[in-house]
């Protein structure tokens, strides 16, 4: 049976997930696949590449840099999360992402995004283009050159960016003819989809505590105005809270059947979506570590079943 890791997003709340993943890496707990949304996709990529500690290092280190995440960046670039710093400077120069380890890892990875035109969820295979290009080169008897690798790396980063591009404060990301935004709009916790893909036993990492119920987004009128050319997307955004709460109920049912192992904050996270306070960010990361370590033996036993 294939095991999966399902990672919810939540902006800076996602640093909790980074703490969870660092414990899993420390204890060599690996799954067959990962599916993440928004911040979950960002931190999940570090799990697949095996880069323990990288997420908290760059998140805390650049949290006060306006180029990382700020309204100044939004005004100057159209993206509240700075594209150049976050998706070029950091992964290539300032705190390098290990692309080779990511693509060579046996763990498959997917990122959830939302199609602006249909309003439906899109699940992006972050390794597919790399594998297809490499196989094509092998079939043609030509070397898999650096330019092909760089193209696959750029597409990978664009897919992560699409998954994390929050509505109203991000430019639309176009990938293979699809106009994409934040995956949380259509499927915040894609456990159903991962089960359909064959990952029937999943560790689910949530960024909200037990008992949380989502309410309708108050920015729906703004979305209706900005995305008036995309009515299906607006409809999906307006129904997001309904699907989210149904998914939480579904996860509870899976827990009863012992088909998922849920890790969630033991207390409500006091970190905002655009948190700048480094001490607050580190405290939520530490909570992820502590919550996971407390349940580590139960998780290991569950994994062995």
mmCIF file of C-alpha atoms in Angstrom:
data_model
loop_
_atom_site.group_PDB
_atom_site.id
_atom_site.type_symbol
_atom_site.label_atom_id
_atom_site.label_comp_id
_atom_site.label_asym_id
_atom_site.label_seq_id
_atom_site.Cartn_x
_atom_site.Cartn_y
_atom_site.Cartn_z
ATOM 1 C CA UNK A 1 0.000 0.000 0.000
ATOM 2 C CA UNK A 2 1.405 3.396 -0.999
ATOM 3 C CA UNK A 3 1.769 5.935 1.794
ATOM 4 C CA UNK A 4 1.255 9.651 1.282
ATOM 5 C CA UNK A 5 1.843 12.951 3.000
ATOM 6 C CA UNK A 6 -0.905 15.583 2.640
ATOM 7 C CA UNK A 7 0.083 19.138 3.551
ATOM 8 C CA UNK A 8 -2.341 22.007 4.123
ATOM 9 C CA UNK A 9 -1.279 25.591 3.363
ATOM 10 C CA UNK A 10 -1.965 28.755 5.350
ATOM 11 C CA UNK A 11 0.708 31.348 4.563
ATOM 12 C CA UNK A 12 3.097 31.816 7.463
ATOM 13 C CA UNK A 13 1.000 29.357 9.500
ATOM 14 C CA UNK A 14 2.654 26.760 7.295
ATOM 15 C CA UNK A 15 5.869 27.109 9.262
ATOM 16 C CA UNK A 16 4.211 24.707 11.712
ATOM 17 C CA UNK A 17 4.332 22.126 8.920
ATOM 18 C CA UNK A 18 8.044 22.808 8.451
ATOM 19 C CA UNK A 19 8.583 21.798 12.092
ATOM 20 C CA UNK A 20 6.618 18.586 11.553
ATOM 21 C CA UNK A 21 8.574 17.708 8.416
ATOM 22 C CA UNK A 22 11.932 18.334 10.056
ATOM 23 C CA UNK A 23 11.059 15.766 12.742
ATOM 24 C CA UNK A 24 10.004 13.266 10.079
ATOM 25 C CA UNK A 25 13.305 13.797 8.263
ATOM 26 C CA UNK A 26 15.308 13.539 11.485
ATOM 27 C CA UNK A 27 13.772 10.131 12.191
ATOM 28 C CA UNK A 28 13.912 9.018 8.547
ATOM 29 C CA UNK A 29 10.159 8.721 8.171
ATOM 30 C CA UNK A 30 9.569 8.852 4.429
ATOM 31 C CA UNK A 31 6.402 8.379 2.410
ATOM 32 C CA UNK A 32 5.934 7.280 -1.190
ATOM 33 C CA UNK A 33 4.352 10.560 -2.236
ATOM 34 C CA UNK A 34 3.628 14.121 -1.119
ATOM 35 C CA UNK A 35 0.838 16.476 -2.091
ATOM 36 C CA UNK A 36 0.914 20.033 -0.797
ATOM 37 C CA UNK A 37 -1.033 23.221 -1.195
ATOM 38 C CA UNK A 38 0.492 26.712 -1.060
ATOM 39 C CA UNK A 39 2.893 26.834 1.916
ATOM 40 C CA UNK A 40 2.441 23.072 2.213
ATOM 41 C CA UNK A 41 3.873 22.665 -1.282
ATOM 42 C CA UNK A 42 6.798 24.973 -0.496
ATOM 43 C CA UNK A 43 7.803 23.105 2.642
ATOM 44 C CA UNK A 44 6.927 19.699 1.188
ATOM 45 C CA UNK A 45 9.510 20.195 -1.551
ATOM 46 C CA UNK A 46 12.170 20.528 1.142
ATOM 47 C CA UNK A 47 11.050 17.207 2.615
ATOM 48 C CA UNK A 48 11.424 15.484 -0.765
ATOM 49 C CA UNK A 49 14.889 17.006 -1.278
ATOM 50 C CA UNK A 50 15.834 16.023 2.280
ATOM 51 C CA UNK A 51 16.848 19.534 3.329
ATOM 52 C CA UNK A 52 16.076 19.498 7.012
ATOM 53 C CA UNK A 53 16.093 22.980 8.562
ATOM 54 C CA UNK A 54 16.019 24.896 5.290
ATOM 55 C CA UNK A 55 12.409 26.096 5.545
ATOM 56 C CA UNK A 56 12.754 27.744 8.943
ATOM 57 C CA UNK A 57 16.148 29.134 7.990
ATOM 58 C CA UNK A 58 14.952 31.117 4.991
ATOM 59 C CA UNK A 59 11.462 31.886 6.326
ATOM 60 C CA UNK A 60 12.710 33.391 9.572
ATOM 61 C CA UNK A 61 15.793 34.870 7.955
ATOM 62 C CA UNK A 62 13.916 36.830 5.287
ATOM 63 C CA UNK A 63 10.605 37.454 7.068
ATOM 64 C CA UNK A 64 11.340 41.175 7.480
ATOM 65 C CA UNK A 65 12.736 41.658 3.989
ATOM 66 C CA UNK A 66 10.096 43.529 1.974
ATOM 67 C CA UNK A 67 11.104 41.581 -1.117
ATOM 68 C CA UNK A 68 10.051 38.322 0.563
ATOM 69 C CA UNK A 69 6.475 39.182 1.520
ATOM 70 C CA UNK A 70 4.995 42.641 1.895
ATOM 71 C CA UNK A 71 2.426 45.121 0.637
ATOM 72 C CA UNK A 72 5.337 47.096 -0.788
ATOM 73 C CA UNK A 73 6.130 44.115 -2.988
ATOM 74 C CA UNK A 74 2.450 43.924 -3.961
ATOM 75 C CA UNK A 75 2.384 47.578 -5.020
ATOM 76 C CA UNK A 76 5.634 47.341 -6.976
ATOM 77 C CA UNK A 77 5.251 43.910 -8.592
ATOM 78 C CA UNK A 78 1.645 42.748 -8.268
ATOM 79 C CA UNK A 79 2.762 39.894 -5.990
ATOM 80 C CA UNK A 80 2.614 40.113 -2.220
ATOM 81 C CA UNK A 81 5.269 37.358 -2.187
ATOM 82 C CA UNK A 82 8.229 38.661 -4.143
ATOM 83 C CA UNK A 83 8.841 36.425 -7.133
ATOM 84 C CA UNK A 84 12.512 37.311 -7.680
ATOM 85 C CA UNK A 85 13.682 36.815 -4.102
ATOM 86 C CA UNK A 86 11.474 33.836 -3.274
ATOM 87 C CA UNK A 87 11.687 31.892 -6.524
ATOM 88 C CA UNK A 88 15.123 32.820 -7.838
ATOM 89 C CA UNK A 89 17.516 34.476 -5.410
ATOM 90 C CA UNK A 90 16.824 32.199 -2.434
ATOM 91 C CA UNK A 91 16.633 28.795 -4.208
ATOM 92 C CA UNK A 92 19.580 29.491 -6.505
ATOM 93 C CA UNK A 93 21.905 31.740 -4.506
ATOM 94 C CA UNK A 94 21.040 32.700 -0.924
ATOM 95 C CA UNK A 95 19.879 29.328 0.446
ATOM 96 C CA UNK A 96 20.151 26.884 -2.474
ATOM 97 C CA UNK A 97 17.454 24.323 -3.045
ATOM 98 C CA UNK A 98 18.861 20.893 -3.891
ATOM 99 C CA UNK A 99 17.184 20.322 -7.251
ATOM 100 C CA UNK A 100 19.219 17.198 -7.964
ATOM 101 C CA UNK A 101 18.196 15.547 -4.689
ATOM 102 C CA UNK A 102 14.567 16.511 -5.300
ATOM 103 C CA UNK A 103 14.354 15.043 -8.788
ATOM 104 C CA UNK A 104 16.385 11.945 -7.910
ATOM 105 C CA UNK A 105 14.321 11.168 -4.809
ATOM 106 C CA UNK A 106 11.936 8.206 -5.227
ATOM 107 C CA UNK A 107 9.218 10.271 -3.538
ATOM 108 C CA UNK A 108 6.697 11.659 -6.040
ATOM 109 C CA UNK A 109 5.322 15.133 -5.395
ATOM 110 C CA UNK A 110 2.274 17.112 -6.447
ATOM 111 C CA UNK A 111 1.099 20.673 -5.786
ATOM 112 C CA UNK A 112 -2.522 21.761 -5.770
ATOM 113 C CA UNK A 113 -3.586 24.875 -7.684
ATOM 114 C CA UNK A 114 -6.903 26.322 -8.878
ATOM 115 C CA UNK A 115 -7.809 26.838 -12.534
ATOM 116 C CA UNK A 116 -9.111 30.391 -12.887
ATOM 117 C CA UNK A 117 -11.305 29.579 -15.889
ATOM 118 C CA UNK A 118 -12.982 26.416 -14.594
ATOM 119 C CA UNK A 119 -12.763 27.009 -10.844
ATOM 120 C CA UNK A 120 -11.595 23.414 -10.465
ATOM 121 C CA UNK A 121 -8.581 22.025 -8.666
ATOM 122 C CA UNK A 122 -5.488 21.173 -10.697
ATOM 123 C CA UNK A 123 -2.915 18.778 -9.272
ATOM 124 C CA UNK A 124 0.501 19.517 -10.739
ATOM 125 C CA UNK A 125 3.069 16.728 -10.992
ATOM 126 C CA UNK A 126 6.285 18.499 -10.004
ATOM 127 C CA UNK A 127 8.553 15.825 -11.494
ATOM 128 C CA UNK A 128 6.724 14.812 -14.657
ATOM 129 C CA UNK A 129 8.388 17.288 -17.033
ATOM 130 C CA UNK A 130 11.843 16.386 -15.710
ATOM 131 C CA UNK A 131 11.260 12.664 -16.231
ATOM 132 C CA UNK A 132 9.660 13.101 -19.662
ATOM 133 C CA UNK A 133 12.464 15.325 -20.934
ATOM 134 C CA UNK A 134 15.121 12.964 -19.606
ATOM 135 C CA UNK A 135 13.439 9.933 -21.231
ATOM 136 C CA UNK A 136 13.136 11.839 -24.508
ATOM 137 C CA UNK A 137 16.849 12.629 -24.475
ATOM 138 C CA UNK A 138 17.676 8.990 -23.735
ATOM 139 C CA UNK A 139 15.443 7.761 -26.578
ATOM 140 C CA UNK A 140 17.099 10.184 -28.990
ATOM 141 C CA UNK A 141 20.543 9.187 -27.760
ATOM 142 C CA UNK A 142 21.428 12.755 -26.790
ATOM 143 C CA UNK A 143 22.730 13.982 -23.426
ATOM 144 C CA UNK A 144 20.347 15.395 -20.847
ATOM 145 C CA UNK A 145 21.990 18.806 -20.896
ATOM 146 C CA UNK A 146 22.048 21.600 -18.362
ATOM 147 C CA UNK A 147 19.542 23.677 -20.320
ATOM 148 C CA UNK A 148 16.967 20.877 -20.085
ATOM 149 C CA UNK A 149 17.564 20.612 -16.355
ATOM 150 C CA UNK A 150 17.181 24.367 -15.937
ATOM 151 C CA UNK A 151 13.907 24.329 -17.863
ATOM 152 C CA UNK A 152 12.564 21.565 -15.602
ATOM 153 C CA UNK A 153 13.712 23.495 -12.528
ATOM 154 C CA UNK A 154 11.958 26.663 -13.693
ATOM 155 C CA UNK A 155 8.723 24.793 -14.361
ATOM 156 C CA UNK A 156 8.954 23.192 -10.911
ATOM 157 C CA UNK A 157 9.343 26.620 -9.281
ATOM 158 C CA UNK A 158 6.483 28.059 -11.361
ATOM 159 C CA UNK A 159 4.232 25.213 -10.208
ATOM 160 C CA UNK A 160 5.086 25.881 -6.567
ATOM 161 C CA UNK A 161 4.467 29.590 -7.167
ATOM 162 C CA UNK A 162 1.088 28.876 -8.783
ATOM 163 C CA UNK A 163 0.038 26.781 -5.792
ATOM 164 C CA UNK A 164 1.015 29.604 -3.421
ATOM 165 C CA UNK A 165 -0.298 32.614 -5.400
ATOM 166 C CA UNK A 166 -3.012 33.978 -3.138
ATOM 167 C CA UNK A 167 -6.024 35.580 -4.848
ATOM 168 C CA UNK A 168 -6.275 39.383 -4.881
ATOM 169 C CA UNK A 169 -2.607 39.819 -3.963
ATOM 170 C CA UNK A 170 -0.868 37.761 -6.674
ATOM 171 C CA UNK A 171 -0.487 37.769 -10.409
ATOM 172 C CA UNK A 172 -2.007 34.843 -12.272
ATOM 173 C CA UNK A 173 0.540 32.121 -13.107
ATOM 174 C CA UNK A 174 0.159 30.525 -16.537
ATOM 175 C CA UNK A 175 1.364 26.940 -16.943
ATOM 176 C CA UNK A 176 0.764 24.901 -20.084
ATOM 177 C CA UNK A 177 -2.175 27.039 -21.126
ATOM 178 C CA UNK A 178 -3.850 27.098 -17.724
ATOM 179 C CA UNK A 179 -4.318 30.259 -15.657
ATOM 180 C CA UNK A 180 -3.646 29.270 -12.067
ATOM 181 C CA UNK A 181 -3.905 30.675 -8.546
ATOM 182 C CA UNK A 182 -3.725 29.392 -4.969
ATOM 183 C CA UNK A 183 -4.614 25.732 -4.589
ATOM 184 C CA UNK A 184 -6.439 26.383 -1.338
ATOM 185 C CA UNK A 185 -9.388 27.907 -3.173
ATOM 186 C CA UNK A 186 -10.503 24.657 -4.803
ATOM 187 C CA UNK A 187 -8.978 22.006 -2.504
ATOM 188 C CA UNK A 188 -7.243 23.114 0.681
ATOM 189 C CA UNK A 189 -6.555 19.607 1.982
ATOM 190 C CA UNK A 190 -6.349 17.270 -1.050
ATOM 191 C CA UNK A 191 -6.622 13.975 0.803
ATOM 192 C CA UNK A 192 -9.467 12.689 -1.405
ATOM 193 C CA UNK A 193 -7.445 13.300 -4.549
ATOM 194 C CA UNK A 194 -4.365 11.610 -3.141
ATOM 195 C CA UNK A 195 -6.404 8.553 -2.238
ATOM 196 C CA UNK A 196 -7.732 8.507 -5.803
ATOM 197 C CA UNK A 197 -4.123 8.566 -7.004
ATOM 198 C CA UNK A 198 -3.489 5.387 -5.039
ATOM 199 C CA UNK A 199 -2.059 6.782 -1.812
ATOM 200 C CA UNK A 200 -4.526 5.051 0.486
ATOM 201 C CA UNK A 201 -2.661 5.553 3.760
ATOM 202 C CA UNK A 202 -1.808 9.179 4.534
ATOM 203 C CA UNK A 203 -0.159 11.368 7.117
ATOM 204 C CA UNK A 204 -2.223 14.584 7.058
ATOM 205 C CA UNK A 205 -0.634 17.756 8.407
ATOM 206 C CA UNK A 206 -3.117 20.519 9.227
ATOM 207 C CA UNK A 207 -2.348 24.084 10.297
ATOM 208 C CA UNK A 208 -5.519 24.610 12.337
ATOM 209 C CA UNK A 209 -6.252 23.054 15.758
ATOM 210 C CA UNK A 210 -8.917 20.470 16.580
ATOM 211 C CA UNK A 211 -12.422 21.914 16.341
ATOM 212 C CA UNK A 212 -11.654 24.606 13.786
ATOM 213 C CA UNK A 213 -14.391 25.343 11.237
ATOM 214 C CA UNK A 214 -13.853 27.674 8.298
ATOM 215 C CA UNK A 215 -16.264 30.530 7.625
ATOM 216 C CA UNK A 216 -16.974 32.126 4.270
ATOM 217 C CA UNK A 217 -14.224 34.448 3.077
ATOM 218 C CA UNK A 218 -15.134 38.091 3.669
ATOM 219 C CA UNK A 219 -13.256 39.145 0.541
ATOM 220 C CA UNK A 220 -15.694 37.405 -1.827
ATOM 221 C CA UNK A 221 -17.163 40.754 -3.026
ATOM 222 C CA UNK A 222 -13.641 41.913 -3.919
ATOM 223 C CA UNK A 223 -12.958 38.634 -5.718
ATOM 224 C CA UNK A 224 -16.241 38.945 -7.607
ATOM 225 C CA UNK A 225 -15.118 42.351 -8.841
ATOM 226 C CA UNK A 226 -11.520 41.470 -9.673
ATOM 227 C CA UNK A 227 -12.265 38.092 -11.245
ATOM 228 C CA UNK A 228 -15.580 38.973 -12.899
ATOM 229 C CA UNK A 229 -14.309 37.379 -16.126
ATOM 230 C CA UNK A 230 -13.960 34.098 -14.243
ATOM 231 C CA UNK A 231 -17.364 33.381 -12.637
ATOM 232 C CA UNK A 232 -16.595 29.704 -11.969
ATOM 233 C CA UNK A 233 -13.564 30.691 -9.921
ATOM 234 C CA UNK A 234 -15.648 33.161 -7.880
ATOM 235 C CA UNK A 235 -18.296 30.467 -7.264
ATOM 236 C CA UNK A 236 -15.644 28.072 -6.034
ATOM 237 C CA UNK A 237 -14.133 30.720 -3.744
ATOM 238 C CA UNK A 238 -17.582 31.441 -2.284
ATOM 239 C CA UNK A 239 -18.077 27.724 -1.524
ATOM 240 C CA UNK A 240 -14.557 27.107 -0.266
ATOM 241 C CA UNK A 241 -15.551 27.015 3.419
ATOM 242 C CA UNK A 242 -18.218 24.377 2.732
ATOM 243 C CA UNK A 243 -15.787 22.021 0.981
ATOM 244 C CA UNK A 244 -13.113 22.660 3.611
ATOM 245 C CA UNK A 245 -15.397 21.726 6.497
ATOM 246 C CA UNK A 246 -16.640 18.637 4.641
ATOM 247 C CA UNK A 247 -13.045 17.576 4.138
ATOM 248 C CA UNK A 248 -12.382 17.877 7.875
ATOM 249 C CA UNK A 249 -15.373 15.601 8.495
ATOM 250 C CA UNK A 250 -14.055 13.144 5.897
ATOM 251 C CA UNK A 251 -10.639 13.123 7.594
ATOM 252 C CA UNK A 252 -12.317 12.273 10.905
ATOM 253 C CA UNK A 253 -14.005 9.308 9.257
ATOM 254 C CA UNK A 254 -10.662 8.155 7.836
ATOM 255 C CA UNK A 255 -9.101 8.501 11.295
ATOM 256 C CA UNK A 256 -11.740 6.172 12.714
ATOM 257 C CA UNK A 257 -10.766 3.626 10.059
ATOM 258 C CA UNK A 258 -7.081 4.163 10.880
ATOM 259 C CA UNK A 259 -6.397 5.202 7.269
ATOM 260 C CA UNK A 260 -4.893 8.583 8.127
ATOM 261 C CA UNK A 261 -2.628 9.856 10.868
ATOM 262 C CA UNK A 262 -3.365 13.502 11.587
ATOM 263 C CA UNK A 263 -0.842 15.974 12.943
ATOM 264 C CA UNK A 264 -2.278 19.387 13.838
ATOM 265 C CA UNK A 265 -1.424 22.261 16.196
ATOM 266 C CA UNK A 266 -2.121 21.386 19.812
ATOM 267 C CA UNK A 267 -3.034 25.032 20.400
ATOM 268 C CA UNK A 268 -4.307 27.757 18.078
ATOM 269 C CA UNK A 269 -1.519 29.324 16.043
ATOM 270 C CA UNK A 270 -1.141 33.012 16.800
ATOM 271 C CA UNK A 271 0.870 33.659 13.666
ATOM 272 C CA UNK A 272 -0.734 35.774 10.941
ATOM 273 C CA UNK A 273 -0.734 34.863 7.241
ATOM 274 C CA UNK A 274 1.933 37.554 6.664
ATOM 275 C CA UNK A 275 3.735 37.300 10.013
ATOM 276 C CA UNK A 276 6.939 39.368 10.313
ATOM 277 C CA UNK A 277 7.895 38.658 13.919
ATOM 278 C CA UNK A 278 10.802 36.207 13.784
ATOM 279 C CA UNK A 279 10.260 35.076 17.388
ATOM 280 C CA UNK A 280 6.614 34.272 16.632
ATOM 281 C CA UNK A 281 7.573 32.377 13.476
ATOM 282 C CA UNK A 282 10.154 30.325 15.351
ATOM 283 C CA UNK A 283 7.704 29.563 18.175
ATOM 284 C CA UNK A 284 5.166 28.113 15.712
ATOM 285 C CA UNK A 285 7.902 26.085 14.032
ATOM 286 C CA UNK A 286 8.926 24.771 17.457
ATOM 287 C CA UNK A 287 5.312 23.848 18.184
ATOM 288 C CA UNK A 288 5.329 21.704 15.054
ATOM 289 C CA UNK A 289 8.454 19.948 16.325
ATOM 290 C CA UNK A 290 7.085 19.394 19.829
ATOM 291 C CA UNK A 291 3.657 18.175 18.684
ATOM 292 C CA UNK A 292 5.260 15.664 16.326
ATOM 293 C CA UNK A 293 7.817 14.385 18.814
ATOM 294 C CA UNK A 294 5.060 13.760 21.363
ATOM 295 C CA UNK A 295 3.257 11.500 18.905
ATOM 296 C CA UNK A 296 6.316 10.055 17.214
ATOM 297 C CA UNK A 297 6.076 6.530 18.638
ATOM 298 C CA UNK A 298 2.385 6.275 17.727
ATOM 299 C CA UNK A 299 3.215 7.497 14.226
ATOM 300 C CA UNK A 300 5.957 4.893 13.825
ATOM 301 C CA UNK A 301 3.588 2.152 14.964
ATOM 302 C CA UNK A 302 0.915 3.380 12.536
ATOM 303 C CA UNK A 303 3.426 3.426 9.684
ATOM 304 C CA UNK A 304 4.368 -0.193 10.387
ATOM 305 C CA UNK A 305 0.789 -1.502 10.235
#
